[in-house]
C-alpha cells in the first residue's frame, strides 16, 4: 500500500514511519513516499499511481499549502479514490467541519492526537477505506462521473450566469417562451448600497432590456401575488414559483405567457429546478454569513493560527518521540536519557497548556462553555489543582499551601472547570514568584452566604495600570515572569468567563514588591 506523507518537518515523517512500519493489511505491507512541500507532493502524485493514503500538513510553503494540495488532488487530478487525512497543529485557523465539507477530505487530525497507536489505527482504517472504494468504483463508474460533474456545475461564476442558464434551459425544454426572471425578496442576499431590497438575480427575453423602474414595478406586483400565496399559473398563462428556504419564501421565479400545457414531465423538471435554485441561494447565504463571521474573527483567527503553527513542533513530535522512547526503550535508557525525555515531556506539557488556553478561549468566544454542576468538595478541587502544579512549584522552589478545610461544605460547581480556574491562578502565582516564597490558597464563607477563595503569593506585585489589562484577551503586563515563562494572555480571561458562568466574580488586589491576591466569590446555593 502506497502511503504519501506530506509535511515540511523531517520528524513528522520519522515518527509516522516508525509508528506504522510493521503494519500489514490484506497481506500487503506499506511503501512510504515522502514529500516536504505541496509542489513536491504534486509531482509524486503524477508519477506514482494508486497511492492509497495521503497524510497532509496544512501549513508548509504557504499558510494553506495543504488545503490547496487537496483541491488540486480532487479537482485538477480528479483523484477521488485516495484517502486524504489532514494533520494540523493549528485547528483554530478554520472550523473542523468547514474544512471537511469544503475541501473533501476524509479525516481531520490535530497533531497533538497523533500518537503512535492512533497513527497506526488511522492509517489502517484509511487503507481499508481505499480498498473498499476501489471495489465499489468498479460497479458504479457512471454514477461516479455524475457526482464529479455536479460540483463543477455549482462552481459557475458569477452566480447570475448560473441562474440565467437554468431559466433558459427550463424555458427551452418546456417550451415556455423566452421571457422569465428570478428575484429575491425582502433583502435576501441584497448587496446594493442604496438600500434597495429588490435583488434581480437573472432575466431573459424582454426582461433583459426593459428599464429598471419598469422591472422593479413588475417585481413589486409579483411580490403582492406571493404575499397572497397566488402561486402557479394565472389566467394569462404566467407561471409564478416560490423558492422556499427554511420554510420561508425568500425568492421567486416567473415565466411570462407560457401558452402551453404543463404535463407531469414538465412539473417534475420545474420541481427539481426550484429545489436546486433554493439550495443554491441558501448556500450563497450561508457563505455570505461565513464571510462576515470570518471578517469579525479575522484578528483572533490570525493570532490563533500563528500560535498553533509555532506550537506544531513541541506538540507534534516531542510528545510522539517521548511516547516511542518510553514505550519501547525504557529499560535501555540511561539517567541522562531519562532526563532528556523528562525535559521533552515538560516542553510538550507547556505547549499543551498554551494551546489548551487558545482552544478554550475560542470555545468560550463561540458561546460553547457548558457547565456540569454537581455537589463538590472544594478541598479536593484545590488539592488536585495543587498536585497539577506541584512539579512546577518544586522546580522554582515555591511552597504551595492548601488552607481550605477538608470539612468545608459541599458546593454546587462544575468541579473540572473550577479546578481549571484554581490551577490557572496557582500557576500564575508560581510564574511570578521568587524562590523560597509561598503561595497560599484559602476558602471561607462570607456573611452574605457566598464562597470566597483567595490565591495569595509573595511575588513581584502588579501595577495599577497592568491590573486593568489582566482580564482582557491577550492582555500583557509589564511584569516579567521570574524564569522567562511564556504566557498567551488568555488564562485569566478564561478564568473570568468560567467564574461568571458560575454567577460569580473574580478580581485582584496587589502591591508592587509585596505580592498579589486573586479573589473569587460565588454564591452558595
mmCIF file of N, CA and C in Angstrom, residues 385-513:
data_model
loop_
_atom_site.group_PDB
_atom_site.id
_atom_site.type_symbol
_atom_site.label_atom_id
_atom_site.label_comp_id
_atom_site.label_asym_id
_atom_site.label_seq_id
_atom_site.Cartn_x
_atom_site.Cartn_y
_atom_site.Cartn_z
ATOM 1 N N UNK A 385 -5.706 20.749 42.089
ATOM 2 C CA UNK A 385 -5.039 21.859 41.419
ATOM 3 C C UNK A 385 -3.598 22.013 41.904
ATOM 4 N N UNK A 386 -3.381 21.793 43.202
ATOM 5 C CA UNK A 386 -2.022 21.865 43.748
ATOM 6 C C UNK A 386 -1.166 20.735 43.190
ATOM 7 N N UNK A 387 -1.723 19.528 43.150
ATOM 8 C CA UNK A 387 -0.982 18.387 42.603
ATOM 9 C C UNK A 387 -0.583 18.667 41.160
ATOM 10 N N UNK A 388 -1.479 19.270 40.407
ATOM 11 C CA UNK A 388 -1.213 19.565 38.998
ATOM 12 C C UNK A 388 -0.035 20.529 38.845
ATOM 13 N N UNK A 389 0.159 21.405 39.836
ATOM 14 C CA UNK A 389 1.211 22.427 39.748
ATOM 15 C C UNK A 389 2.427 22.135 40.628
ATOM 16 N N UNK A 390 2.418 20.983 41.333
ATOM 17 C CA UNK A 390 3.468 20.739 42.318
ATOM 18 C C UNK A 390 4.860 20.631 41.693
ATOM 19 N N UNK A 391 4.965 19.925 40.585
ATOM 20 C CA UNK A 391 6.274 19.795 39.930
ATOM 21 C C UNK A 391 6.803 21.149 39.495
ATOM 22 N N UNK A 392 5.924 21.976 38.970
ATOM 23 C CA UNK A 392 6.320 23.323 38.560
ATOM 24 C C UNK A 392 6.783 24.140 39.765
ATOM 25 N N UNK A 393 6.022 24.048 40.856
ATOM 26 C CA UNK A 393 6.394 24.789 42.056
ATOM 27 C C UNK A 393 7.741 24.313 42.604
ATOM 28 N N UNK A 394 7.959 22.997 42.625
ATOM 29 C CA UNK A 394 9.230 22.451 43.124
ATOM 30 C C UNK A 394 10.405 22.939 42.285
ATOM 31 N N UNK A 395 10.187 23.034 40.969
ATOM 32 C CA UNK A 395 11.283 23.470 40.100
ATOM 33 C C UNK A 395 11.690 24.916 40.376
ATOM 34 N N UNK A 396 10.769 25.697 40.938
ATOM 35 C CA UNK A 396 11.076 27.093 41.257
ATOM 36 C C UNK A 396 11.229 27.331 42.764
ATOM 37 N N UNK A 397 11.200 26.224 43.535
ATOM 38 C CA UNK A 397 11.355 26.290 44.992
ATOM 39 C C UNK A 397 10.288 27.195 45.623
ATOM 40 N N UNK A 398 9.072 27.045 45.140
ATOM 41 C CA UNK A 398 7.932 27.773 45.698
ATOM 42 C C UNK A 398 7.072 26.792 46.479
ATOM 43 N N UNK A 399 6.657 27.165 47.687
ATOM 44 C CA UNK A 399 5.881 26.297 48.577
ATOM 45 C C UNK A 399 4.396 26.575 48.364
ATOM 46 N N UNK A 400 3.606 25.507 48.142
ATOM 47 C CA UNK A 400 2.159 25.620 47.973
ATOM 48 C C UNK A 400 1.457 25.177 49.249
ATOM 49 N N UNK A 401 0.523 25.990 49.749
ATOM 50 C CA UNK A 401 -0.205 25.676 50.986
ATOM 51 C C UNK A 401 -1.707 25.687 50.720
ATOM 52 N N UNK A 402 -2.352 24.582 51.065
ATOM 53 C CA UNK A 402 -3.804 24.465 50.952
ATOM 54 C C UNK A 402 -4.411 24.705 52.321
ATOM 55 N N UNK A 403 -4.968 25.879 52.544
ATOM 56 C CA UNK A 403 -5.573 26.212 53.826
ATOM 57 C C UNK A 403 -7.094 26.091 53.783
ATOM 58 N N UNK A 404 -7.616 25.401 52.778
ATOM 59 C CA UNK A 404 -9.039 25.073 52.759
ATOM 60 C C UNK A 404 -9.305 23.945 53.748
ATOM 61 N N UNK A 405 -10.409 24.005 54.447
ATOM 62 C CA UNK A 405 -10.723 22.974 55.432
ATOM 63 C C UNK A 405 -11.248 21.727 54.721
ATOM 64 N N UNK A 406 -10.744 20.554 55.102
ATOM 65 C CA UNK A 406 -11.265 19.322 54.495
ATOM 66 C C UNK A 406 -12.750 19.114 54.779
ATOM 67 N N UNK A 407 -13.250 19.733 55.833
ATOM 68 C CA UNK A 407 -14.664 19.543 56.219
ATOM 69 C C UNK A 407 -15.562 20.632 55.644
ATOM 70 N N UNK A 408 -15.016 21.477 54.773
ATOM 71 C CA UNK A 408 -15.829 22.546 54.193
ATOM 72 C C UNK A 408 -17.010 21.921 53.448
ATOM 73 N N UNK A 409 -18.181 22.578 53.556
ATOM 74 C CA UNK A 409 -19.400 22.013 52.974
ATOM 75 C C UNK A 409 -19.281 21.827 51.460
ATOM 76 N N UNK A 410 -20.071 20.869 50.949
ATOM 77 C CA UNK A 410 -20.119 20.674 49.504
ATOM 78 C C UNK A 410 -20.792 21.879 48.844
ATOM 79 N N UNK A 411 -20.261 22.273 47.694
ATOM 80 C CA UNK A 411 -20.814 23.398 46.953
ATOM 81 C C UNK A 411 -21.186 22.942 45.552
ATOM 82 N N UNK A 412 -22.133 23.668 44.943
ATOM 83 C CA UNK A 412 -22.619 23.319 43.615
ATOM 84 C C UNK A 412 -21.787 24.048 42.558
ATOM 85 N N UNK A 413 -20.837 23.327 41.981
ATOM 86 C CA UNK A 413 -19.973 23.879 40.945
ATOM 87 C C UNK A 413 -19.683 22.796 39.912
ATOM 88 N N UNK A 414 -19.075 23.199 38.818
ATOM 89 C CA UNK A 414 -18.502 22.244 37.868
ATOM 90 C C UNK A 414 -17.082 21.955 38.351
ATOM 91 N N UNK A 415 -16.818 20.769 38.904
ATOM 92 C CA UNK A 415 -15.510 20.517 39.525
ATOM 93 C C UNK A 415 -14.345 20.614 38.552
ATOM 94 N N UNK A 416 -14.533 20.172 37.297
ATOM 95 C CA UNK A 416 -13.438 20.193 36.334
ATOM 96 C C UNK A 416 -13.112 21.632 35.932
ATOM 97 N N UNK A 417 -14.154 22.406 35.615
ATOM 98 C CA UNK A 417 -13.931 23.792 35.222
ATOM 99 C C UNK A 417 -13.388 24.621 36.387
ATOM 100 N N UNK A 418 -13.884 24.372 37.599
ATOM 101 C CA UNK A 418 -13.425 25.156 38.740
ATOM 102 C C UNK A 418 -11.982 24.803 39.098
ATOM 103 N N UNK A 419 -11.636 23.526 38.947
ATOM 104 C CA UNK A 419 -10.239 23.145 39.161
ATOM 105 C C UNK A 419 -9.346 23.838 38.129
ATOM 106 N N UNK A 420 -9.858 24.001 36.912
ATOM 107 C CA UNK A 420 -9.102 24.711 35.878
ATOM 108 C C UNK A 420 -8.814 26.140 36.316
ATOM 109 N N UNK A 421 -9.798 26.801 36.935
ATOM 110 C CA UNK A 421 -9.615 28.180 37.402
ATOM 111 C C UNK A 421 -8.567 28.229 38.508
ATOM 112 N N UNK A 422 -8.727 27.381 39.547
ATOM 113 C CA UNK A 422 -7.793 27.392 40.675
ATOM 114 C C UNK A 422 -6.390 27.040 40.198
ATOM 115 N N UNK A 423 -6.287 26.054 39.315
ATOM 116 C CA UNK A 423 -4.977 25.645 38.806
ATOM 117 C C UNK A 423 -4.317 26.774 38.043
ATOM 118 N N UNK A 424 -5.092 27.508 37.261
ATOM 119 C CA UNK A 424 -4.536 28.621 36.493
ATOM 120 C C UNK A 424 -4.035 29.723 37.416
ATOM 121 N N UNK A 425 -4.789 30.017 38.475
ATOM 122 C CA UNK A 425 -4.369 31.060 39.409
ATOM 123 C C UNK A 425 -3.105 30.641 40.161
ATOM 124 N N UNK A 426 -3.021 29.366 40.556
ATOM 125 C CA UNK A 426 -1.815 28.871 41.220
ATOM 126 C C UNK A 426 -0.624 28.935 40.266
ATOM 127 N N UNK A 427 -0.846 28.516 39.014
ATOM 128 C CA UNK A 427 0.223 28.536 38.017
ATOM 129 C C UNK A 427 0.739 29.945 37.804
ATOM 130 N N UNK A 428 -0.178 30.921 37.710
ATOM 131 C CA UNK A 428 0.237 32.317 37.562
ATOM 132 C C UNK A 428 1.035 32.788 38.767
ATOM 133 N N UNK A 429 0.588 32.405 39.965
ATOM 134 C CA UNK A 429 1.285 32.823 41.176
ATOM 135 C C UNK A 429 2.715 32.278 41.188
ATOM 136 N N UNK A 430 2.879 31.026 40.806
ATOM 137 C CA UNK A 430 4.224 30.431 40.749
ATOM 138 C C UNK A 430 5.072 31.147 39.700
ATOM 139 N N UNK A 431 4.458 31.454 38.576
ATOM 140 C CA UNK A 431 5.183 32.049 37.446
ATOM 141 C C UNK A 431 5.857 33.368 37.837
ATOM 142 N N UNK A 432 5.197 34.129 38.719
ATOM 143 C CA UNK A 432 5.726 35.453 39.076
ATOM 144 C C UNK A 432 6.296 35.501 40.500
ATOM 145 N N UNK A 433 6.555 34.321 41.084
ATOM 146 C CA UNK A 433 7.091 34.247 42.440
ATOM 147 C C UNK A 433 8.593 33.995 42.426
ATOM 148 N N UNK A 434 9.252 34.435 43.516
ATOM 149 C CA UNK A 434 10.672 34.193 43.703
ATOM 150 C C UNK A 434 10.876 32.897 44.487
ATOM 151 N N UNK A 435 12.057 32.275 44.388
ATOM 152 C CA UNK A 435 12.345 31.068 45.184
ATOM 153 C C UNK A 435 12.177 31.336 46.669
ATOM 154 N N UNK A 436 11.816 30.254 47.393
ATOM 155 C CA UNK A 436 11.661 30.291 48.850
ATOM 156 C C UNK A 436 10.498 31.184 49.293
ATOM 157 N N UNK A 437 9.499 31.371 48.423
ATOM 158 C CA UNK A 437 8.289 32.093 48.827
ATOM 159 C C UNK A 437 7.111 31.130 48.817
ATOM 160 N N UNK A 438 5.953 31.616 49.283
ATOM 161 C CA UNK A 438 4.781 30.755 49.430
ATOM 162 C C UNK A 438 3.626 31.235 48.558
ATOM 163 N N UNK A 439 2.830 30.262 48.135
ATOM 164 C CA UNK A 439 1.538 30.528 47.503
ATOM 165 C C UNK A 439 0.485 29.846 48.366
ATOM 166 N N UNK A 440 -0.460 30.631 48.885
ATOM 167 C CA UNK A 440 -1.427 30.130 49.863
ATOM 168 C C UNK A 440 -2.831 30.224 49.282
ATOM 169 N N UNK A 441 -3.581 29.129 49.374
ATOM 170 C CA UNK A 441 -4.959 29.072 48.889
ATOM 171 C C UNK A 441 -5.883 28.948 50.090
ATOM 172 N N UNK A 442 -6.834 29.886 50.214
ATOM 173 C CA UNK A 442 -7.751 29.954 51.353
ATOM 174 C C UNK A 442 -9.176 29.985 50.839
ATOM 175 N N UNK A 443 -10.112 29.360 51.575
ATOM 176 C CA UNK A 443 -11.538 29.405 51.236
ATOM 177 C C UNK A 443 -12.340 29.671 52.500
ATOM 178 N N UNK A 444 -13.282 30.617 52.422
ATOM 179 C CA UNK A 444 -14.142 30.960 53.549
ATOM 180 C C UNK A 444 -15.538 31.280 53.046
ATOM 181 N N UNK A 445 -16.509 31.136 53.963
ATOM 182 C CA UNK A 445 -17.872 31.557 53.658
ATOM 183 C C UNK A 445 -18.094 32.937 54.252
ATOM 184 N N UNK A 446 -18.565 33.884 53.431
ATOM 185 C CA UNK A 446 -18.778 35.243 53.899
ATOM 186 C C UNK A 446 -20.144 35.354 54.576
ATOM 187 N N UNK A 447 -20.392 36.513 55.157
ATOM 188 C CA UNK A 447 -21.644 36.718 55.890
ATOM 189 C C UNK A 447 -22.852 36.727 54.965
ATOM 190 N N UNK A 448 -22.661 37.089 53.723
ATOM 191 C CA UNK A 448 -23.799 37.124 52.788
ATOM 192 C C UNK A 448 -23.938 35.820 52.003
ATOM 193 N N UNK A 449 -23.446 34.714 52.593
ATOM 194 C CA UNK A 449 -23.624 33.358 52.043
ATOM 195 C C UNK A 449 -23.013 33.204 50.651
ATOM 196 N N UNK A 450 -21.830 33.739 50.510
ATOM 197 C CA UNK A 450 -21.059 33.493 49.298
ATOM 198 C C UNK A 450 -19.752 32.813 49.685
ATOM 199 N N UNK A 451 -19.190 32.094 48.741
ATOM 200 C CA UNK A 451 -17.905 31.434 48.938
ATOM 201 C C UNK A 451 -16.813 32.336 48.391
ATOM 202 N N UNK A 452 -15.813 32.617 49.227
ATOM 203 C CA UNK A 452 -14.679 33.424 48.788
ATOM 204 C C UNK A 452 -13.423 32.571 48.829
ATOM 205 N N UNK A 453 -12.760 32.501 47.685
ATOM 206 C CA UNK A 453 -11.498 31.765 47.564
ATOM 207 C C UNK A 453 -10.413 32.774 47.213
ATOM 208 N N UNK A 454 -9.287 32.660 47.854
ATOM 209 C CA UNK A 454 -8.171 33.555 47.546
ATOM 210 C C UNK A 454 -6.913 32.757 47.257
ATOM 211 N N UNK A 455 -6.125 33.236 46.301
ATOM 212 C CA UNK A 455 -4.816 32.666 45.977
ATOM 213 C C UNK A 455 -3.800 33.794 46.153
ATOM 214 N N UNK A 456 -2.984 33.679 47.204
ATOM 215 C CA UNK A 456 -2.064 34.757 47.587
ATOM 216 C C UNK A 456 -0.625 34.335 47.314
ATOM 217 N N UNK A 457 0.152 35.248 46.723
ATOM 218 C CA UNK A 457 1.570 34.975 46.505
ATOM 219 C C UNK A 457 2.412 36.094 47.107
ATOM 220 N N UNK A 458 3.689 35.823 47.202
ATOM 221 C CA UNK A 458 4.651 36.796 47.723
ATOM 222 C C UNK A 458 5.595 37.231 46.593
ATOM 223 N N UNK A 459 5.001 37.456 45.433
ATOM 224 C CA UNK A 459 5.796 37.741 44.240
ATOM 225 C C UNK A 459 6.061 39.211 44.024
ATOM 226 N N UNK A 460 6.108 39.574 42.742
ATOM 227 C CA UNK A 460 6.540 40.921 42.388
ATOM 228 C C UNK A 460 5.451 41.976 42.518
ATOM 229 N N UNK A 461 4.199 41.555 42.546
ATOM 230 C CA UNK A 461 3.107 42.508 42.547
ATOM 231 C C UNK A 461 2.806 43.026 41.158
ATOM 232 N N UNK A 462 1.673 43.732 41.039
ATOM 233 C CA UNK A 462 1.193 44.215 39.742
ATOM 234 C C UNK A 462 0.851 45.687 39.880
ATOM 235 N N UNK A 463 1.246 46.496 38.899
ATOM 236 C CA UNK A 463 0.938 47.916 38.932
ATOM 237 C C UNK A 463 -0.547 48.144 38.678
ATOM 238 N N UNK A 464 -1.050 49.334 39.077
ATOM 239 C CA UNK A 464 -2.464 49.655 38.880
ATOM 240 C C UNK A 464 -2.824 49.644 37.401
ATOM 241 N N UNK A 465 -1.928 50.142 36.561
ATOM 242 C CA UNK A 465 -2.206 50.145 35.123
ATOM 243 C C UNK A 465 -2.308 48.726 34.584
ATOM 244 N N UNK A 466 -1.401 47.859 35.008
ATOM 245 C CA UNK A 466 -1.410 46.486 34.500
ATOM 246 C C UNK A 466 -2.631 45.706 34.971
ATOM 247 N N UNK A 467 -3.157 46.049 36.145
ATOM 248 C CA UNK A 467 -4.347 45.357 36.647
ATOM 249 C C UNK A 467 -5.517 45.540 35.684
ATOM 250 N N UNK A 468 -5.588 46.701 35.028
ATOM 251 C CA UNK A 468 -6.679 46.951 34.072
ATOM 252 C C UNK A 468 -6.574 46.079 32.832
ATOM 253 N N UNK A 469 -5.403 45.480 32.590
ATOM 254 C CA UNK A 469 -5.194 44.644 31.405
ATOM 255 C C UNK A 469 -5.386 43.162 31.669
ATOM 256 N N UNK A 470 -5.421 42.772 32.939
ATOM 257 C CA UNK A 470 -5.313 41.350 33.291
ATOM 258 C C UNK A 470 -6.436 40.496 32.712
ATOM 259 N N UNK A 471 -7.664 40.982 32.763
ATOM 260 C CA UNK A 471 -8.801 40.148 32.383
ATOM 261 C C UNK A 471 -9.299 40.462 30.973
ATOM 262 N N UNK A 472 -8.418 41.069 30.155
ATOM 263 C CA UNK A 472 -8.742 41.340 28.764
ATOM 264 C C UNK A 472 -8.012 40.351 27.855
ATOM 265 N N UNK A 473 -8.629 39.944 26.718
ATOM 266 C CA UNK A 473 -7.970 38.992 25.818
ATOM 267 C C UNK A 473 -6.607 39.487 25.370
ATOM 268 N N UNK A 474 -5.633 38.630 25.506
ATOM 269 C CA UNK A 474 -4.258 38.877 25.064
ATOM 270 C C UNK A 474 -3.615 40.061 25.789
ATOM 271 N N UNK A 475 -4.164 40.394 26.968
ATOM 272 C CA UNK A 475 -3.588 41.489 27.741
ATOM 273 C C UNK A 475 -2.258 41.078 28.341
ATOM 274 N N UNK A 476 -1.214 41.810 28.059
ATOM 275 C CA UNK A 476 0.126 41.528 28.564
ATOM 276 C C UNK A 476 0.566 42.664 29.478
ATOM 277 N N UNK A 477 1.093 42.320 30.652
ATOM 278 C CA UNK A 477 1.553 43.321 31.607
ATOM 279 C C UNK A 477 3.052 43.540 31.451
ATOM 280 N N UNK A 478 3.531 44.587 32.131
ATOM 281 C CA UNK A 478 4.965 44.874 32.129
ATOM 282 C C UNK A 478 5.733 43.951 33.062
ATOM 283 N N UNK A 479 5.018 43.308 33.981
ATOM 284 C CA UNK A 479 5.671 42.405 34.928
ATOM 285 C C UNK A 479 6.172 41.169 34.197
ATOM 286 N N UNK A 480 7.426 40.820 34.411
ATOM 287 C CA UNK A 480 8.027 39.671 33.744
ATOM 288 C C UNK A 480 8.038 38.478 34.681
ATOM 289 N N UNK A 481 7.800 37.285 34.117
ATOM 290 C CA UNK A 481 7.884 36.069 34.917
ATOM 291 C C UNK A 481 9.317 35.881 35.409
ATOM 292 N N UNK A 482 9.465 35.236 36.559
ATOM 293 C CA UNK A 482 10.785 35.136 37.185
ATOM 294 C C UNK A 482 11.714 34.162 36.486
ATOM 295 N N UNK A 483 11.195 33.302 35.609
ATOM 296 C CA UNK A 483 12.064 32.361 34.889
ATOM 297 C C UNK A 483 11.850 32.419 33.386
ATOM 298 N N UNK A 484 11.270 33.503 32.904
ATOM 299 C CA UNK A 484 11.089 33.659 31.459
ATOM 300 C C UNK A 484 9.995 32.803 30.869
ATOM 301 N N UNK A 485 8.985 32.378 31.678
ATOM 302 C CA UNK A 485 7.923 31.540 31.148
ATOM 303 C C UNK A 485 7.069 32.300 30.133
ATOM 304 N N UNK A 486 6.459 31.510 29.233
ATOM 305 C CA UNK A 486 5.634 32.074 28.164
ATOM 306 C C UNK A 486 4.182 32.160 28.632
ATOM 307 N N UNK A 487 3.487 33.211 28.185
ATOM 308 C CA UNK A 487 2.069 33.366 28.509
ATOM 309 C C UNK A 487 1.317 33.814 27.267
ATOM 310 N N UNK A 488 0.099 33.305 27.106
ATOM 311 C CA UNK A 488 -0.738 33.711 25.971
ATOM 312 C C UNK A 488 -1.560 34.944 26.284
ATOM 313 N N UNK A 489 -1.683 35.308 27.571
ATOM 314 C CA UNK A 489 -2.559 36.417 27.939
ATOM 315 C C UNK A 489 -4.022 36.041 27.897
ATOM 316 N N UNK A 490 -4.328 34.729 27.947
ATOM 317 C CA UNK A 490 -5.714 34.272 27.881
ATOM 318 C C UNK A 490 -6.181 33.571 29.155
ATOM 319 N N UNK A 491 -5.240 33.136 29.993
ATOM 320 C CA UNK A 491 -5.610 32.331 31.149
ATOM 321 C C UNK A 491 -6.605 33.012 32.062
ATOM 322 N N UNK A 492 -6.370 34.278 32.396
ATOM 323 C CA UNK A 492 -7.272 34.990 33.298
ATOM 324 C C UNK A 492 -8.592 35.324 32.615
ATOM 325 N N UNK A 493 -8.579 35.524 31.305
ATOM 326 C CA UNK A 493 -9.827 35.733 30.574
ATOM 327 C C UNK A 493 -10.708 34.488 30.691
ATOM 328 N N UNK A 494 -10.096 33.316 30.527
ATOM 329 C CA UNK A 494 -10.831 32.052 30.641
ATOM 330 C C UNK A 494 -11.350 31.889 32.065
ATOM 331 N N UNK A 495 -10.509 32.217 33.060
ATOM 332 C CA UNK A 495 -10.943 32.134 34.461
ATOM 333 C C UNK A 495 -12.167 33.015 34.699
ATOM 334 N N UNK A 496 -12.116 34.236 34.202
ATOM 335 C CA UNK A 496 -13.241 35.150 34.409
ATOM 336 C C UNK A 496 -14.521 34.603 33.782
ATOM 337 N N UNK A 497 -14.420 34.068 32.568
ATOM 338 C CA UNK A 497 -15.608 33.531 31.903
ATOM 339 C C UNK A 497 -16.197 32.350 32.680
ATOM 340 N N UNK A 498 -15.334 31.479 33.192
ATOM 341 C CA UNK A 498 -15.823 30.314 33.944
ATOM 342 C C UNK A 498 -16.460 30.756 35.259
ATOM 343 N N UNK A 499 -15.813 31.694 35.955
ATOM 344 C CA UNK A 499 -16.371 32.191 37.216
ATOM 345 C C UNK A 499 -17.707 32.876 36.969
ATOM 346 N N UNK A 500 -17.790 33.694 35.935
ATOM 347 C CA UNK A 500 -19.045 34.381 35.624
ATOM 348 C C UNK A 500 -20.140 33.395 35.234
ATOM 349 N N UNK A 501 -19.745 32.291 34.591
ATOM 350 C CA UNK A 501 -20.733 31.255 34.277
ATOM 351 C C UNK A 501 -21.291 30.613 35.539
ATOM 352 N N UNK A 502 -20.512 30.672 36.643
ATOM 353 C CA UNK A 502 -20.985 30.213 37.962
ATOM 354 C C UNK A 502 -21.694 31.338 38.724
ATOM 355 N N UNK A 503 -22.004 32.442 38.024
ATOM 356 C CA UNK A 503 -22.653 33.620 38.617
ATOM 357 C C UNK A 503 -21.781 34.251 39.689
ATOM 358 N N UNK A 504 -20.471 34.187 39.496
ATOM 359 C CA UNK A 504 -19.537 34.744 40.464
ATOM 360 C C UNK A 504 -18.725 35.885 39.895
ATOM 361 N N UNK A 505 -17.773 36.358 40.700
ATOM 362 C CA UNK A 505 -16.886 37.440 40.286
ATOM 363 C C UNK A 505 -15.450 37.074 40.635
ATOM 364 N N UNK A 506 -14.509 37.693 39.925
ATOM 365 C CA UNK A 506 -13.085 37.469 40.175
ATOM 366 C C UNK A 506 -12.380 38.820 40.082
ATOM 367 N N UNK A 507 -11.431 39.067 40.990
ATOM 368 C CA UNK A 507 -10.675 40.321 40.965
ATOM 369 C C UNK A 507 -9.328 40.101 41.629
ATOM 370 N N UNK A 508 -8.484 41.117 41.599
ATOM 371 C CA UNK A 508 -7.147 41.008 42.163
ATOM 372 C C UNK A 508 -6.841 42.244 42.988
ATOM 373 N N UNK A 509 -6.091 42.046 44.069
ATOM 374 C CA UNK A 509 -5.526 43.129 44.860
ATOM 375 C C UNK A 509 -4.023 42.896 44.923
ATOM 376 N N UNK A 510 -3.246 43.946 44.673
ATOM 377 C CA UNK A 510 -1.805 43.742 44.560
ATOM 378 C C UNK A 510 -1.052 44.978 45.019
ATOM 379 N N UNK A 511 0.187 44.729 45.427
ATOM 380 C CA UNK A 511 1.088 45.805 45.803
ATOM 381 C C UNK A 511 2.469 45.475 45.273
ATOM 382 N N UNK A 512 3.043 46.414 44.529
ATOM 383 C CA UNK A 512 4.347 46.166 43.925
ATOM 384 C C UNK A 512 5.394 45.840 44.989
ATOM 385 N N UNK A 513 6.156 44.787 44.692
ATOM 386 C CA UNK A 513 7.229 44.376 45.588
ATOM 387 C C UNK A 513 6.777 43.566 46.773
#
